[in-house]
Amino acid sequence: MSEGPSNALRVAVIGASGGIGAALVGALAKRDDVATIHATHHRSPAAGSKASVGAYAEHCELHHHALDATDAVAVEGFMAAVGEIDWLINCVGMLHDGEHGPEKSIGQFESEHFLRSMEINCLPTLLLGKHAARALGKSERGVFATVSARVGSITDNGLGGWYSYRASKAALNMSLKCLAIEWGRTRKRLRVAALHPGTTDTSLSAPFQANVPAGKLFSPSQTAGYLLARIDALHDGPSGRFLAWDGEEIPW
Ligand SMILES: NC(=O)c1ccc[n+]([C@@H]2O[C@H](COP(=O)([O-])OP(=O)(O)OC[C@H]3O[C@@H](n4cnc5c(N)ncnc54)[C@H](OP(=O)(O)O)[C@@H]3O)[C@@H](O)[C@H]2O)c1
């Protein structure tokens, strides 16, 4: 294995078995400035084998970890195992499962789906935040980013509905805002961000793609390119922003 550049990035991608997470691993693995990728999977098999990622930068090491990102003990163990990193990108999320989808009206609301949405869409970021501070602490270009969703913006909500998903993403956004404020005092080189990927062709969006305007349904690799462009530029601006795939700043 050849040695990468001395300033090479060490990146953890949480939820790398999903559509967007796997594409991020694929894009990161091809970059000359990425030395190490820690990719997590939960129920799905690990994504990002040499075969599925395709071309690889020679020096890039890919480590797979099984992780339930809602399990506090497991998250603590994972963060201890990865050691120092520069970027943490959390792609874990849920919009629907076998039994429930997003609510069109409050009459469809069910406690179990709401609590599961909060558990998957918000809790991992808080657990990761608790245990990632030390791992990211020494990096000069540290990034703590979670893939959120525009529908989690309270200001931007013009349509209503989707109670559980919207509420859990709004809670996620508040968590990220709090982390940005806290770390703004103590870890000034760290950038915290919520990222909206745009509608992306994954299993999460599959049932809801019918009305997506032409050209607005992105392939996962297209979205990965957009999100990495946003992450690459995070140190050009302040911490604590909610950014869309195209760089638009979304109101919280
Ligand atoms: N696709 C879109 O159009 C779109 C639009 C806006 C926002 N987003 C957001 O983008 C993010 C990624 O979505 P996606 O489209 O890539 O969805 P996806 O293909 O369904 O991927 C979801 C990921 O979440 C992981 N996950 C679920 N529960 C977990 C748990 N308890 N512990 C660890 N990992 C868990 C899954 O892992 P396993 O499969 O291994 O269980 C999978 O890797 C989500 O936060 C989603 O809300 C997506």
PDB file of C-alpha atoms and ligand atoms in Angstrom:
ATOM      1  CA  MET A   1       0.000   0.000   0.000  1.00  0.00           C
ATOM      2  CA  SER A   2       1.454   3.391  -0.978  1.00  0.00           C
ATOM      3  CA  GLU A   3       1.414   6.219   1.521  1.00  0.00           C
ATOM      4  CA  GLY A   4      -1.093   9.032   1.020  1.00  0.00           C
ATOM      5  CA  PRO A   5      -0.483  12.745   1.399  1.00  0.00           C
ATOM      6  CA  SER A   6       0.504  13.756   4.955  1.00  0.00           C
ATOM      7  CA  ASN A   7      -2.607  15.942   5.247  1.00  0.00           C
ATOM      8  CA  ALA A   8      -4.876  13.078   4.214  1.00  0.00           C
ATOM      9  CA  LEU A   9      -8.361  12.999   5.637  1.00  0.00           C
ATOM     10  CA  ARG A  10      -9.747  10.371   7.998  1.00  0.00           C
ATOM     11  CA  VAL A  11     -13.499  10.100   7.527  1.00  0.00           C
ATOM     12  CA  ALA A  12     -16.292   8.192   9.300  1.00  0.00           C
ATOM     13  CA  VAL A  13     -19.478   7.620   7.293  1.00  0.00           C
ATOM     14  CA  ILE A  14     -22.344   6.460   9.513  1.00  0.00           C
ATOM     15  CA  GLY A  15     -25.121   4.675   7.595  1.00  0.00           C
ATOM     16  CA  ALA A  16     -22.825   3.768   4.734  1.00  0.00           C
ATOM     17  CA  SER A  17     -25.054   0.856   3.707  1.00  0.00           C
ATOM     18  CA  GLY A  18     -27.777   3.290   2.587  1.00  0.00           C
ATOM     19  CA  GLY A  19     -28.115   4.848  -0.843  1.00  0.00           C
ATOM     20  CA  ILE A  20     -26.495   8.188  -0.016  1.00  0.00           C
ATOM     21  CA  GLY A  21     -23.997   6.800   2.506  1.00  0.00           C
ATOM     22  CA  ALA A  22     -22.700   4.149   0.103  1.00  0.00           C
ATOM     23  CA  ALA A  23     -22.308   6.735  -2.659  1.00  0.00           C
ATOM     24  CA  LEU A  24     -20.365   8.982  -0.287  1.00  0.00           C
ATOM     25  CA  VAL A  25     -18.010   6.122   0.521  1.00  0.00           C
ATOM     26  CA  GLY A  26     -17.577   5.479  -3.203  1.00  0.00           C
ATOM     27  CA  ALA A  27     -16.768   9.135  -3.896  1.00  0.00           C
ATOM     28  CA  LEU A  28     -14.470   9.506  -0.882  1.00  0.00           C
ATOM     29  CA  ALA A  29     -12.532   6.347  -1.761  1.00  0.00           C
ATOM     30  CA  LYS A  30     -11.570   7.831  -5.130  1.00  0.00           C
ATOM     31  CA  ARG A  31     -10.146  11.042  -3.661  1.00  0.00           C
ATOM     32  CA  ASP A  32      -6.408  11.499  -3.332  1.00  0.00           C
ATOM     33  CA  ASP A  33      -6.821  13.458  -0.094  1.00  0.00           C
ATOM     34  CA  VAL A  34      -8.684  10.685   1.776  1.00  0.00           C
ATOM     35  CA  ALA A  35      -6.510   8.225   3.697  1.00  0.00           C
ATOM     36  CA  THR A  36      -9.009   6.300   5.811  1.00  0.00           C
ATOM     37  CA  ILE A  37     -12.740   5.652   5.678  1.00  0.00           C
ATOM     38  CA  HIS A  38     -14.688   4.067   8.518  1.00  0.00           C
ATOM     39  CA  ALA A  39     -18.000   2.929   7.027  1.00  0.00           C
ATOM     40  CA  THR A  40     -20.836   1.642   9.197  1.00  0.00           C
ATOM     41  CA  HIS A  41     -23.747  -0.608   8.359  1.00  0.00           C
ATOM     42  CA  HIS A  42     -26.615  -1.865  10.460  1.00  0.00           C
ATOM     43  CA  ARG A  43     -29.136  -4.378   9.009  1.00  0.00           C
ATOM     44  CA  SER A  44     -27.835  -4.312   5.422  1.00  0.00           C
ATOM     45  CA  PRO A  45     -24.523  -5.896   4.489  1.00  0.00           C
ATOM     46  CA  ALA A  46     -21.498  -3.627   4.464  1.00  0.00           C
ATOM     47  CA  ALA A  47     -21.406  -1.413   1.364  1.00  0.00           C
ATOM     48  CA  GLY A  48     -18.201  -0.307  -0.262  1.00  0.00           C
ATOM     49  CA  SER A  49     -16.240  -3.442  -0.951  1.00  0.00           C
ATOM     50  CA  LYS A  50     -13.555  -2.922  -3.577  1.00  0.00           C
ATOM     51  CA  ALA A  51     -15.928  -4.432  -6.111  1.00  0.00           C
ATOM     52  CA  SER A  52     -18.845  -2.134  -5.336  1.00  0.00           C
ATOM     53  CA  VAL A  53     -16.816   1.031  -4.865  1.00  0.00           C
ATOM     54  CA  GLY A  54     -14.934   0.532  -8.129  1.00  0.00           C
ATOM     55  CA  ALA A  55     -11.825   2.631  -8.634  1.00  0.00           C
ATOM     56  CA  TYR A  56      -9.926   3.261  -5.410  1.00  0.00           C
ATOM     57  CA  ALA A  57      -7.211   5.704  -4.522  1.00  0.00           C
ATOM     58  CA  GLU A  58      -4.239   3.416  -3.835  1.00  0.00           C
ATOM     59  CA  HIS A  59      -3.582   4.696  -0.353  1.00  0.00           C
ATOM     60  CA  CYS A  60      -7.203   4.692   0.857  1.00  0.00           C
ATOM     61  CA  GLU A  61      -8.017   2.252   3.658  1.00  0.00           C
ATOM     62  CA  LEU A  62     -11.640   1.213   4.055  1.00  0.00           C
ATOM     63  CA  HIS A  63     -12.775  -0.212   7.408  1.00  0.00           C
ATOM     64  CA  HIS A  64     -16.253  -1.666   7.900  1.00  0.00           C
ATOM     65  CA  HIS A  65     -18.049  -1.546  11.254  1.00  0.00           C
ATOM     66  CA  ALA A  66     -21.422  -2.968  12.218  1.00  0.00           C
ATOM     67  CA  LEU A  67     -23.193  -0.279  14.240  1.00  0.00           C
ATOM     68  CA  ASP A  68     -26.653   0.336  15.597  1.00  0.00           C
ATOM     69  CA  ALA A  69     -26.388   4.127  15.792  1.00  0.00           C
ATOM     70  CA  THR A  70     -29.272   4.289  18.285  1.00  0.00           C
ATOM     71  CA  ASP A  71     -27.355   2.182  20.830  1.00  0.00           C
ATOM     72  CA  ALA A  72     -25.408   4.427  23.214  1.00  0.00           C
ATOM     73  CA  VAL A  73     -22.926   1.739  24.253  1.00  0.00           C
ATOM     74  CA  ALA A  74     -22.291   0.710  20.638  1.00  0.00           C
ATOM     75  CA  VAL A  75     -21.719   4.314  19.541  1.00  0.00           C
ATOM     76  CA  GLU A  76     -19.255   4.893  22.377  1.00  0.00           C
ATOM     77  CA  GLY A  77     -17.391   1.713  21.409  1.00  0.00           C
ATOM     78  CA  PHE A  78     -17.338   2.673  17.731  1.00  0.00           C
ATOM     79  CA  MET A  79     -15.965   6.147  18.398  1.00  0.00           C
ATOM     80  CA  ALA A  80     -13.268   4.688  20.647  1.00  0.00           C
ATOM     81  CA  ALA A  81     -12.351   2.156  17.937  1.00  0.00           C
ATOM     82  CA  VAL A  82     -11.931   4.686  15.099  1.00  0.00           C
ATOM     83  CA  GLY A  83      -9.525   6.916  17.043  1.00  0.00           C
ATOM     84  CA  GLU A  84      -8.797  10.358  15.587  1.00  0.00           C
ATOM     85  CA  ILE A  85     -10.801  11.466  12.545  1.00  0.00           C
ATOM     86  CA  ASP A  86     -11.308  14.671  10.556  1.00  0.00           C
ATOM     87  CA  TRP A  87     -14.844  14.310   9.237  1.00  0.00           C
ATOM     88  CA  LEU A  88     -17.886  12.505  10.567  1.00  0.00           C
ATOM     89  CA  ILE A  89     -20.803  12.305   8.121  1.00  0.00           C
ATOM     90  CA  ASN A  90     -23.997  10.767   9.481  1.00  0.00           C
ATOM     91  CA  CYS A  91     -26.334   9.415   6.785  1.00  0.00           C
ATOM     92  CA  VAL A  92     -28.634   7.374   9.035  1.00  0.00           C
ATOM     93  CA  GLY A  93     -32.320   8.023   8.503  1.00  0.00           C
ATOM     94  CA  MET A  94     -35.822   6.641   8.059  1.00  0.00           C
ATOM     95  CA  LEU A  95     -38.937   7.937   6.305  1.00  0.00           C
ATOM     96  CA  HIS A  96     -40.977   4.748   6.151  1.00  0.00           C
ATOM     97  CA  ASP A  97     -40.718   1.129   7.222  1.00  0.00           C
ATOM     98  CA  GLY A  98     -42.705  -1.923   6.212  1.00  0.00           C
ATOM     99  CA  GLU A  99     -45.746  -0.811   8.195  1.00  0.00           C
ATOM    100  CA  HIS A 100     -45.781   2.982   8.310  1.00  0.00           C
ATOM    101  CA  GLY A 101     -45.139   5.825   5.921  1.00  0.00           C
ATOM    102  CA  PRO A 102     -45.297   9.601   6.302  1.00  0.00           C
ATOM    103  CA  GLU A 103     -48.649  10.860   7.589  1.00  0.00           C
ATOM    104  CA  LYS A 104     -50.836  12.849   5.182  1.00  0.00           C
ATOM    105  CA  SER A 105     -52.993  14.031   8.101  1.00  0.00           C
ATOM    106  CA  ILE A 106     -52.894  13.891  11.904  1.00  0.00           C
ATOM    107  CA  GLY A 107     -55.463  11.100  11.820  1.00  0.00           C
ATOM    108  CA  GLN A 108     -52.734   8.781  10.499  1.00  0.00           C
ATOM    109  CA  PHE A 109     -50.363   9.626  13.357  1.00  0.00           C
ATOM    110  CA  GLU A 110     -49.159   6.657  15.410  1.00  0.00           C
ATOM    111  CA  SER A 111     -47.004   6.886  18.522  1.00  0.00           C
ATOM    112  CA  GLU A 112     -44.816   3.947  17.609  1.00  0.00           C
ATOM    113  CA  HIS A 113     -43.847   5.400  14.216  1.00  0.00           C
ATOM    114  CA  PHE A 114     -43.217   8.829  15.744  1.00  0.00           C
ATOM    115  CA  LEU A 115     -40.936   7.433  18.447  1.00  0.00           C
ATOM    116  CA  ARG A 116     -39.079   5.235  15.950  1.00  0.00           C
ATOM    117  CA  SER A 117     -38.590   8.270  13.675  1.00  0.00           C
ATOM    118  CA  MET A 118     -37.124  10.263  16.560  1.00  0.00           C
ATOM    119  CA  GLU A 119     -34.935   7.326  17.490  1.00  0.00           C
ATOM    120  CA  ILE A 120     -33.461   6.887  14.012  1.00  0.00           C
ATOM    121  CA  ASN A 121     -33.460  10.451  12.670  1.00  0.00           C
ATOM    122  CA  CYS A 122     -32.356  12.392  15.753  1.00  0.00           C
ATOM    123  CA  LEU A 123     -30.867  10.204  18.499  1.00  0.00           C
ATOM    124  CA  PRO A 124     -27.740   9.015  16.585  1.00  0.00           C
ATOM    125  CA  THR A 125     -26.506  12.574  16.073  1.00  0.00           C
ATOM    126  CA  LEU A 126     -26.693  13.271  19.816  1.00  0.00           C
ATOM    127  CA  LEU A 127     -24.938  10.005  20.689  1.00  0.00           C
ATOM    128  CA  LEU A 128     -22.289  10.578  18.036  1.00  0.00           C
ATOM    129  CA  GLY A 129     -21.853  14.180  19.182  1.00  0.00           C
ATOM    130  CA  LYS A 130     -21.293  13.027  22.752  1.00  0.00           C
ATOM    131  CA  HIS A 131     -18.538  10.629  21.771  1.00  0.00           C
ATOM    132  CA  ALA A 132     -17.061  12.263  18.640  1.00  0.00           C
ATOM    133  CA  ALA A 133     -15.787  15.437  20.262  1.00  0.00           C
ATOM    134  CA  ARG A 134     -12.527  13.802  21.303  1.00  0.00           C
ATOM    135  CA  ALA A 135     -12.061  11.980  17.965  1.00  0.00           C
ATOM    136  CA  LEU A 136     -12.516  15.233  16.020  1.00  0.00           C
ATOM    137  CA  GLY A 137     -10.835  17.475  18.574  1.00  0.00           C
ATOM    138  CA  LYS A 138      -7.303  17.566  17.166  1.00  0.00           C
ATOM    139  CA  SER A 139      -8.258  18.063  13.527  1.00  0.00           C
ATOM    140  CA  GLU A 140      -7.573  21.436  11.933  1.00  0.00           C
ATOM    141  CA  ARG A 141     -10.468  20.881   9.487  1.00  0.00           C
ATOM    142  CA  GLY A 142     -12.913  18.914  11.591  1.00  0.00           C
ATOM    143  CA  VAL A 143     -16.450  18.414  10.282  1.00  0.00           C
ATOM    144  CA  PHE A 144     -19.472  16.965  12.077  1.00  0.00           C
ATOM    145  CA  ALA A 145     -22.263  16.766   9.489  1.00  0.00           C
ATOM    146  CA  THR A 146     -25.601  14.975   9.435  1.00  0.00           C
ATOM    147  CA  VAL A 147     -27.782  14.459   6.406  1.00  0.00           C
ATOM    148  CA  SER A 148     -31.052  16.102   7.404  1.00  0.00           C
ATOM    149  CA  ALA A 149     -33.947  17.106   5.121  1.00  0.00           C
ATOM    150  CA  ARG A 150     -35.418  20.422   4.024  1.00  0.00           C
ATOM    151  CA  VAL A 151     -38.799  19.282   5.406  1.00  0.00           C
ATOM    152  CA  GLY A 152     -37.231  19.541   8.885  1.00  0.00           C
ATOM    153  CA  SER A 153     -37.095  23.319   8.541  1.00  0.00           C
ATOM    154  CA  ILE A 154     -39.881  24.923  10.603  1.00  0.00           C
ATOM    155  CA  THR A 155     -39.597  28.192   8.657  1.00  0.00           C
ATOM    156  CA  ASP A 156     -39.732  26.445   5.278  1.00  0.00           C
ATOM    157  CA  ASN A 157     -42.792  24.325   6.125  1.00  0.00           C
ATOM    158  CA  GLY A 158     -45.536  25.428   3.761  1.00  0.00           C
ATOM    159  CA  LEU A 159     -47.306  22.107   3.200  1.00  0.00           C
ATOM    160  CA  GLY A 160     -47.663  20.423   6.597  1.00  0.00           C
ATOM    161  CA  GLY A 161     -48.118  16.667   6.916  1.00  0.00           C
ATOM    162  CA  TRP A 162     -45.319  14.118   7.404  1.00  0.00           C
ATOM    163  CA  TYR A 163     -45.543  14.766  11.160  1.00  0.00           C
ATOM    164  CA  SER A 164     -43.110  12.139  12.399  1.00  0.00           C
ATOM    165  CA  TYR A 165     -40.426  12.729   9.763  1.00  0.00           C
ATOM    166  CA  ARG A 166     -40.644  16.527   9.902  1.00  0.00           C
ATOM    167  CA  ALA A 167     -40.635  16.590  13.718  1.00  0.00           C
ATOM    168  CA  SER A 168     -37.698  14.191  13.989  1.00  0.00           C
ATOM    169  CA  LYS A 169     -35.655  16.147  11.441  1.00  0.00           C
ATOM    170  CA  ALA A 170     -36.527  19.425  13.221  1.00  0.00           C
ATOM    171  CA  ALA A 171     -35.292  17.833  16.467  1.00  0.00           C
ATOM    172  CA  LEU A 172     -32.154  16.720  14.640  1.00  0.00           C
ATOM    173  CA  ASN A 173     -31.622  20.260  13.356  1.00  0.00           C
ATOM    174  CA  MET A 174     -31.991  21.717  16.862  1.00  0.00           C
ATOM    175  CA  SER A 175     -29.463  19.178  18.142  1.00  0.00           C
ATOM    176  CA  LEU A 176     -26.958  20.220  15.471  1.00  0.00           C
ATOM    177  CA  LYS A 177     -27.525  23.909  16.217  1.00  0.00           C
ATOM    178  CA  CYS A 178     -26.830  23.267  19.919  1.00  0.00           C
ATOM    179  CA  LEU A 179     -23.652  21.331  19.092  1.00  0.00           C
ATOM    180  CA  ALA A 180     -22.478  24.170  16.843  1.00  0.00           C
ATOM    181  CA  ILE A 181     -22.996  26.696  19.658  1.00  0.00           C
ATOM    182  CA  GLU A 182     -21.286  24.532  22.301  1.00  0.00           C
ATOM    183  CA  TRP A 183     -18.324  23.607  20.114  1.00  0.00           C
ATOM    184  CA  GLY A 184     -18.121  27.199  18.831  1.00  0.00           C
ATOM    185  CA  ARG A 185     -16.855  28.049  22.316  1.00  0.00           C
ATOM    186  CA  THR A 186     -14.519  25.141  22.834  1.00  0.00           C
ATOM    187  CA  ARG A 187     -13.579  23.711  19.412  1.00  0.00           C
ATOM    188  CA  LYS A 188     -13.365  26.644  17.076  1.00  0.00           C
ATOM    189  CA  ARG A 189     -11.886  24.689  14.145  1.00  0.00           C
ATOM    190  CA  LEU A 190     -14.817  22.262  14.068  1.00  0.00           C
ATOM    191  CA  ARG A 191     -17.685  22.883  11.639  1.00  0.00           C
ATOM    192  CA  VAL A 192     -21.146  21.469  12.372  1.00  0.00           C
ATOM    193  CA  ALA A 193     -23.661  21.267   9.543  1.00  0.00           C
ATOM    194  CA  ALA A 194     -27.071  19.902   8.604  1.00  0.00           C
ATOM    195  CA  LEU A 195     -27.172  18.935   4.933  1.00  0.00           C
ATOM    196  CA  HIS A 196     -30.203  18.602   2.665  1.00  0.00           C
ATOM    197  CA  PRO A 197     -29.336  16.176  -0.152  1.00  0.00           C
ATOM    198  CA  GLY A 198     -32.190  16.930  -2.550  1.00  0.00           C
ATOM    199  CA  THR A 199     -34.472  14.117  -3.643  1.00  0.00           C
ATOM    200  CA  THR A 200     -32.199  11.184  -4.312  1.00  0.00           C
ATOM    201  CA  ASP A 201     -33.047   7.863  -5.890  1.00  0.00           C
ATOM    202  CA  THR A 202     -32.736   5.537  -2.878  1.00  0.00           C
ATOM    203  CA  SER A 203     -35.049   3.094  -1.116  1.00  0.00           C
ATOM    204  CA  LEU A 204     -36.030   5.911   1.261  1.00  0.00           C
ATOM    205  CA  SER A 205     -37.502   8.092  -1.499  1.00  0.00           C
ATOM    206  CA  ALA A 206     -38.633   5.279  -3.833  1.00  0.00           C
ATOM    207  CA  PRO A 207     -42.377   5.416  -2.941  1.00  0.00           C
ATOM    208  CA  PHE A 208     -42.462   9.223  -3.316  1.00  0.00           C
ATOM    209  CA  GLN A 209     -40.676   9.845  -6.602  1.00  0.00           C
ATOM    210  CA  ALA A 210     -43.720  10.086  -8.919  1.00  0.00           C
ATOM    211  CA  ASN A 211     -44.147  13.881  -8.656  1.00  0.00           C
ATOM    212  CA  VAL A 212     -40.480  14.827  -8.617  1.00  0.00           C
ATOM    213  CA  PRO A 213     -39.885  17.317 -11.471  1.00  0.00           C
ATOM    214  CA  ALA A 214     -37.640  16.187 -14.332  1.00  0.00           C
ATOM    215  CA  GLY A 215     -33.991  16.666 -13.495  1.00  0.00           C
ATOM    216  CA  LYS A 216     -34.683  16.940  -9.755  1.00  0.00           C
ATOM    217  CA  LEU A 217     -34.284  13.270  -8.870  1.00  0.00           C
ATOM    218  CA  PHE A 218     -30.574  12.834  -8.292  1.00  0.00           C
ATOM    219  CA  SER A 219     -28.623   9.607  -8.517  1.00  0.00           C
ATOM    220  CA  PRO A 220     -26.856   8.750  -5.236  1.00  0.00           C
ATOM    221  CA  SER A 221     -23.464   9.472  -6.806  1.00  0.00           C
ATOM    222  CA  GLN A 222     -24.685  12.864  -8.030  1.00  0.00           C
ATOM    223  CA  THR A 223     -25.860  13.690  -4.502  1.00  0.00           C
ATOM    224  CA  ALA A 224     -22.580  12.473  -3.003  1.00  0.00           C
ATOM    225  CA  GLY A 225     -20.718  14.887  -5.284  1.00  0.00           C
ATOM    226  CA  TYR A 226     -22.952  17.781  -4.221  1.00  0.00           C
ATOM    227  CA  LEU A 227     -22.655  16.969  -0.502  1.00  0.00           C
ATOM    228  CA  LEU A 228     -18.872  16.626  -0.637  1.00  0.00           C
ATOM    229  CA  ALA A 229     -18.652  20.009  -2.369  1.00  0.00           C
ATOM    230  CA  ARG A 230     -20.609  21.491   0.548  1.00  0.00           C
ATOM    231  CA  ILE A 231     -18.441  19.711   3.135  1.00  0.00           C
ATOM    232  CA  ASP A 232     -15.216  20.748   1.388  1.00  0.00           C
ATOM    233  CA  ALA A 233     -16.310  24.398   1.680  1.00  0.00           C
ATOM    234  CA  LEU A 234     -17.554  24.314   5.292  1.00  0.00           C
ATOM    235  CA  HIS A 235     -14.386  25.938   6.637  1.00  0.00           C
ATOM    236  CA  ASP A 236     -14.963  28.950   4.385  1.00  0.00           C
ATOM    237  CA  GLY A 237     -17.944  29.917   6.542  1.00  0.00           C
ATOM    238  CA  PRO A 238     -19.272  29.737  10.093  1.00  0.00           C
ATOM    239  CA  SER A 239     -20.316  26.589  11.918  1.00  0.00           C
ATOM    240  CA  GLY A 240     -23.984  25.773  12.497  1.00  0.00           C
ATOM    241  CA  ARG A 241     -25.503  26.101   9.027  1.00  0.00           C
ATOM    242  CA  PHE A 242     -28.289  24.132   7.326  1.00  0.00           C
ATOM    243  CA  LEU A 243     -27.160  23.789   3.717  1.00  0.00           C
ATOM    244  CA  ALA A 244     -28.894  22.344   0.683  1.00  0.00           C
ATOM    245  CA  TRP A 245     -27.105  20.260  -1.939  1.00  0.00           C
ATOM    246  CA  ASP A 246     -26.616  23.365  -4.130  1.00  0.00           C
ATOM    247  CA  GLY A 247     -25.191  25.543  -1.338  1.00  0.00           C
ATOM    248  CA  GLU A 248     -28.444  27.385  -0.539  1.00  0.00           C
ATOM    249  CA  GLU A 249     -28.621  28.202   3.176  1.00  0.00           C
ATOM    250  CA  ILE A 250     -31.950  26.856   4.473  1.00  0.00           C
ATOM    251  CA  PRO A 251     -33.552  28.674   7.414  1.00  0.00           C
ATOM    252  CA  TRP A 252     -33.741  26.456  10.481  1.00  0.00           C
TER     253      TRP A 252
HETATM  254  N1  LIG B   1     -33.232   9.976  -0.471  1.00  0.00           N
HETATM  255  C1  LIG B   1     -33.754  11.194  -0.391  1.00  0.00           C
HETATM  256  O1  LIG B   1     -34.444  11.684  -1.313  1.00  0.00           O
HETATM  257  C2  LIG B   1     -33.543  12.036   0.837  1.00  0.00           C
HETATM  258  C3  LIG B   1     -34.070  13.327   0.853  1.00  0.00           C
HETATM  259  C4  LIG B   1     -33.882  14.108   1.985  1.00  0.00           C
HETATM  260  C5  LIG B   1     -33.163  13.621   3.058  1.00  0.00           C
HETATM  261  N2  LIG B   1     -32.661  12.351   3.009  1.00  0.00           N
HETATM  262  C6  LIG B   1     -31.919  11.862   4.177  1.00  0.00           C
HETATM  263  O2  LIG B   1     -30.698  11.286   3.747  1.00  0.00           O
HETATM  264  C7  LIG B   1     -30.263  10.289   4.690  1.00  0.00           C
HETATM  265  C8  LIG B   1     -29.857   9.034   3.926  1.00  0.00           C
HETATM  266  O3  LIG B   1     -31.006   8.537   3.270  1.00  0.00           O
HETATM  267  P1  LIG B   1     -30.973   7.479   2.071  1.00  0.00           P
HETATM  268  O4  LIG B   1     -31.850   8.043   1.028  1.00  0.00           O
HETATM  269  O5  LIG B   1     -29.584   7.095   1.758  1.00  0.00           O
HETATM  270  O6  LIG B   1     -31.778   6.291   2.776  1.00  0.00           O
HETATM  271  P2  LIG B   1     -31.497   4.722   2.858  1.00  0.00           P
HETATM  272  O7  LIG B   1     -30.931   4.237   1.577  1.00  0.00           O
HETATM  273  O8  LIG B   1     -32.778   4.131   3.355  1.00  0.00           O
HETATM  274  O9  LIG B   1     -30.370   4.619   3.995  1.00  0.00           O
HETATM  275  C9  LIG B   1     -30.666   4.737   5.359  1.00  0.00           C
HETATM  276  C10 LIG B   1     -29.463   4.349   6.160  1.00  0.00           C
HETATM  277  O10 LIG B   1     -29.796   4.467   7.550  1.00  0.00           O
HETATM  278  C11 LIG B   1     -29.234   3.325   8.205  1.00  0.00           C
HETATM  279  N3  LIG B   1     -29.890   3.042   9.474  1.00  0.00           N
HETATM  280  C12 LIG B   1     -31.204   2.966   9.744  1.00  0.00           C
HETATM  281  N4  LIG B   1     -31.381   2.657  11.038  1.00  0.00           N
HETATM  282  C13 LIG B   1     -30.153   2.554  11.593  1.00  0.00           C
HETATM  283  C14 LIG B   1     -29.658   2.282  12.883  1.00  0.00           C
HETATM  284  N5  LIG B   1     -30.464   2.063  13.922  1.00  0.00           N
HETATM  285  N6  LIG B   1     -28.303   2.269  13.077  1.00  0.00           N
HETATM  286  C15 LIG B   1     -27.470   2.491  12.053  1.00  0.00           C
HETATM  287  N7  LIG B   1     -27.870   2.755  10.797  1.00  0.00           N
HETATM  288  C16 LIG B   1     -29.196   2.782  10.579  1.00  0.00           C
HETATM  289  C17 LIG B   1     -29.430   2.197   7.217  1.00  0.00           C
HETATM  290  O11 LIG B   1     -28.592   1.103   7.566  1.00  0.00           O
HETATM  291  P3  LIG B   1     -29.014  -0.424   7.272  1.00  0.00           P
HETATM  292  O12 LIG B   1     -29.671  -0.447   5.906  1.00  0.00           O
HETATM  293  O13 LIG B   1     -27.722  -1.154   7.310  1.00  0.00           O
HETATM  294  O14 LIG B   1     -29.957  -0.804   8.358  1.00  0.00           O
HETATM  295  C18 LIG B   1     -28.983   2.893   5.936  1.00  0.00           C
HETATM  296  O15 LIG B   1     -27.586   2.862   5.856  1.00  0.00           O
HETATM  297  C19 LIG B   1     -31.435  10.102   5.657  1.00  0.00           C
HETATM  298  O16 LIG B   1     -31.197  10.800   6.837  1.00  0.00           O
HETATM  299  C20 LIG B   1     -32.613  10.727   4.919  1.00  0.00           C
HETATM  300  O17 LIG B   1     -33.589  11.218   5.811  1.00  0.00           O
HETATM  301  C21 LIG B   1     -32.832  11.546   1.929  1.00  0.00           C
END
